[in-house]
Tab-separated table of C-alpha atoms in Angstrom:
chain	number	residue	atom	x	y	z
B	1	MET	CA	-33.301	178.225	24.239
B	2	LYS	CA	-33.336	174.432	23.889
B	3	PHE	CA	-29.710	174.437	22.683
B	4	PHE	CA	-28.744	176.505	25.734
B	5	LEU	CA	-30.457	174.065	28.130
B	6	VAL	CA	-28.823	171.058	26.481
B	7	ALA	CA	-25.434	172.825	26.593
B	8	VAL	CA	-25.864	173.599	30.310
B	9	LEU	CA	-26.799	169.989	31.055
B	10	TYR	CA	-23.908	168.684	28.974
B	11	ALA	CA	-21.457	170.983	30.797
B	12	ALA	CA	-22.761	169.789	34.149
B	13	LEU	CA	-22.510	166.143	33.092
B	14	ALA	CA	-19.032	166.480	31.633
B	15	SER	CA	-17.569	167.909	34.834
B	16	ALA	CA	-18.758	165.070	37.114
B	17	ALA	CA	-19.449	167.736	39.754
B	18	PHE	CA	-22.541	167.709	41.910
B	19	VAL	CA	-25.632	169.181	40.298
B	20	ARG	CA	-29.129	170.148	41.278
B	21	ILE	CA	-31.958	168.834	39.100
B	22	HIS	CA	-34.786	171.296	38.376
B	23	PRO	CA	-38.292	170.813	36.944
B	24	ASN	CA	-38.777	172.444	33.539
B	25	GLY	CA	-36.058	175.077	34.035
B	26	ASN	CA	-37.442	176.316	37.378
B	27	ASN	CA	-34.216	176.956	39.309
B	28	ASN	CA	-36.175	177.748	42.493
B	29	LYS	CA	-37.245	174.101	42.814
B	30	CYS	CA	-34.972	171.062	43.171
B	31	VAL	CA	-35.192	167.294	43.195
B	32	GLY	CA	-34.138	165.948	46.590
B	33	VAL	CA	-34.547	163.057	48.976
B	34	VAL	CA	-36.969	163.266	51.888
B	35	PRO	CA	-35.120	165.790	54.088
B	36	ASN	CA	-32.709	164.528	56.730
B	37	VAL	CA	-33.621	160.865	56.183
B	38	HIS	CA	-30.698	159.166	54.431
B	39	GLN	CA	-31.995	155.623	54.519
B	40	HIS	CA	-32.674	152.971	51.909
B	41	LEU	CA	-36.090	153.234	50.207
B	42	ARG	CA	-36.735	156.893	51.042
B	43	GLY	CA	-38.754	158.921	48.586
B	44	VAL	CA	-37.501	161.473	46.093
B	45	THR	CA	-39.446	164.744	46.164
B	46	ILE	CA	-39.625	168.256	44.787
B	47	GLN	CA	-38.276	170.890	47.191
B	48	THR	CA	-37.501	174.596	47.359
B	49	CYS	CA	-33.818	174.868	46.458
B	50	ASN	CA	-31.436	175.627	49.309
B	51	SER	CA	-27.770	176.107	48.424
B	52	SER	CA	-26.614	174.545	51.712
B	53	ASN	CA	-28.888	171.485	51.509
B	54	PRO	CA	-26.942	168.308	50.637
B	55	ASP	CA	-30.257	166.451	50.177
B	56	GLN	CA	-30.574	168.207	46.799
B	57	GLN	CA	-27.159	167.347	45.380
B	58	TRP	CA	-26.765	164.630	42.756
B	59	ASN	CA	-23.806	163.150	40.913
B	60	ILE	CA	-24.818	162.185	37.395
B	61	ASN	CA	-22.510	159.458	36.097
B	62	CYS	CA	-22.097	158.886	32.381
B	63	GLY	CA	-20.886	155.421	31.551
B	64	ALA	CA	-18.220	154.902	28.901
B	65	THR	CA	-20.719	153.095	26.675
B	66	TYR	CA	-23.189	155.974	26.614
B	67	VAL	CA	-23.270	158.507	23.816
B	68	TYR	CA	-23.870	162.217	24.374
B	69	GLY	CA	-27.055	162.588	26.341
B	70	GLY	CA	-26.556	159.342	28.238
B	71	ILE	CA	-26.703	159.424	31.986
B	72	GLY	CA	-26.252	155.983	33.504
B	73	SER	CA	-26.760	156.318	37.255
B	74	ILE	CA	-27.872	159.346	39.249
B	75	LYS	CA	-26.128	159.091	42.622
B	76	PHE	CA	-26.917	160.998	45.783
B	77	GLY	CA	-24.199	163.586	46.320
B	78	ASP	CA	-23.989	163.225	50.097
B	79	ASN	CA	-23.632	159.419	49.945
B	80	PRO	CA	-22.750	157.879	46.556
B	81	SER	CA	-23.829	154.425	47.778
B	82	TYR	CA	-27.403	155.523	47.024
B	83	CYS	CA	-28.965	156.030	43.591
B	84	MET	CA	-32.187	157.489	42.259
B	85	THR	CA	-34.298	154.448	41.397
B	86	GLY	CA	-37.464	154.092	39.328
B	87	GLY	CA	-39.881	151.224	39.893
B	88	GLU	CA	-39.057	148.491	42.382
B	89	GLY	CA	-35.307	148.756	41.901
B	90	LEU	CA	-32.665	146.308	43.116
B	91	THR	CA	-33.549	143.947	40.310
B	92	HIS	CA	-31.861	143.193	37.031
B	93	THR	CA	-35.175	142.533	35.324
B	94	TRP	CA	-37.870	145.107	34.697
B	95	THR	CA	-40.780	144.218	36.986
B	96	GLY	CA	-41.613	147.477	38.718
B	97	GLY	CA	-42.168	150.118	36.072
B	98	GLY	CA	-45.454	151.742	35.336
B	99	ASN	CA	-47.425	154.951	35.496
B	100	GLY	CA	-47.491	156.319	39.031
B	101	ASN	CA	-44.736	154.131	40.463
B	102	GLY	CA	-42.592	156.130	42.856
B	103	ILE	CA	-39.013	157.282	42.537
B	104	SER	CA	-36.913	156.241	45.505
B	105	PHE	CA	-33.514	156.565	47.098
B	106	GLN	CA	-31.966	153.061	47.100
B	107	TYR	CA	-28.626	151.348	47.400
B	108	CYS	CA	-26.848	151.485	44.049
B	109	ALA	CA	-26.747	148.076	42.381
B	110	GLN	CA	-24.724	147.535	39.230
B	111	GLY	CA	-27.012	146.410	36.426
B	112	ASP	CA	-30.213	147.592	38.132
B	113	ILE	CA	-32.498	148.595	35.273
B	114	GLY	CA	-34.393	151.014	37.534
B	115	GLN	CA	-31.136	152.941	38.021
B	116	SER	CA	-30.226	153.136	34.337
B	117	TRP	CA	-31.316	156.629	33.334
B	118	TRP	CA	-31.091	158.309	29.942
B	119	TYR	CA	-31.297	162.044	29.188
B	120	THR	CA	-33.364	162.366	26.015
B	121	ASP	CA	-32.889	164.910	23.257
B	122	ASP	CA	-35.996	166.773	24.465
B	123	ASP	CA	-34.821	167.217	28.094
B	124	ARG	CA	-36.529	164.220	29.702
B	125	ILE	CA	-34.850	161.768	32.080
B	126	ALA	CA	-35.987	158.259	31.133
B	127	ILE	CA	-35.383	154.696	32.303
B	128	GLU	CA	-33.234	153.423	29.477
B	129	GLY	CA	-35.212	151.436	26.918
B	130	LYS	CA	-38.436	151.219	28.966
B	131	GLY	CA	-40.435	154.250	27.831
B	132	PHE	CA	-40.932	155.649	31.343
B	133	CYS	CA	-39.697	159.067	32.479
B	134	LEU	CA	-38.989	160.908	35.697
B	135	ASP	CA	-42.230	162.835	36.202
B	136	LEU	CA	-43.303	165.713	38.452
B	137	THR	CA	-46.510	164.220	39.860
B	138	ASN	CA	-49.526	166.231	38.651
B	139	GLY	CA	-47.178	169.111	37.789
B	140	ASP	CA	-47.349	170.054	41.484
B	141	LEU	CA	-44.381	172.157	42.675
B	142	THR	CA	-45.427	171.957	46.346
B	143	ASP	CA	-42.519	170.980	48.602
B	144	GLY	CA	-42.720	167.284	49.453
B	145	ASN	CA	-44.538	166.251	46.272
B	146	MET	CA	-43.194	162.766	45.507
B	147	LEU	CA	-41.779	162.191	42.024
B	148	GLN	CA	-43.000	159.280	39.927
B	149	LEU	CA	-42.491	157.294	36.757
B	150	TRP	CA	-44.858	158.068	33.899
B	151	GLN	CA	-45.027	156.995	30.277
B	152	CYS	CA	-42.697	159.327	28.366
B	153	SER	CA	-44.660	161.807	26.304
B	154	THR	CA	-43.244	164.478	24.006
B	155	GLY	CA	-44.296	167.908	25.212
B	156	ASN	CA	-45.245	166.775	28.738
B	157	THR	CA	-43.768	169.611	30.815
B	158	ASN	CA	-43.950	167.432	33.961
B	159	GLN	CA	-41.072	165.453	32.415
B	160	ILE	CA	-38.728	168.309	31.469
B	161	TRP	CA	-35.598	168.534	33.687
B	162	THR	CA	-32.580	170.835	33.745
B	163	THR	CA	-29.489	170.962	35.963
B	164	THR	CA	-27.244	173.546	37.582
B	165	LYS	CA	-23.816	173.002	39.106
B	166	VAL	CA	-23.575	173.070	42.879
């Protein structure tokens, strides 16, 4: 099963098409921005998937220097000027990471450490080199639950993410 999930993610990444990001293989739930609010510093939440909702579409960009599994930036599909950001963001130094810090929708900034994501070999999405992962807060799948950063932990199902093509 793990090979299948990695293969699906790799296929989605290789195509550069929009994808939906799902918690722990649950294709009924999606990662999205706060609905209908496309402004800087908006939160990133869990939502019931809706095939016509552009707020749930992401463009995962692999940089040329990343090996298989690398992500780079995760851009908002409806407006690629915005990126998924962990910690404070908009800084080239790591000052904002830590357990419970929110995930937000911010202007993309080249070199922003909070926008440098890595897809691990065990299906986690991590801030590159910092030990913090995209985390489903309290494992709660309720619509509107804000996502957070949390110390990466093997086997933590709140940190397992899969994708499907839009």
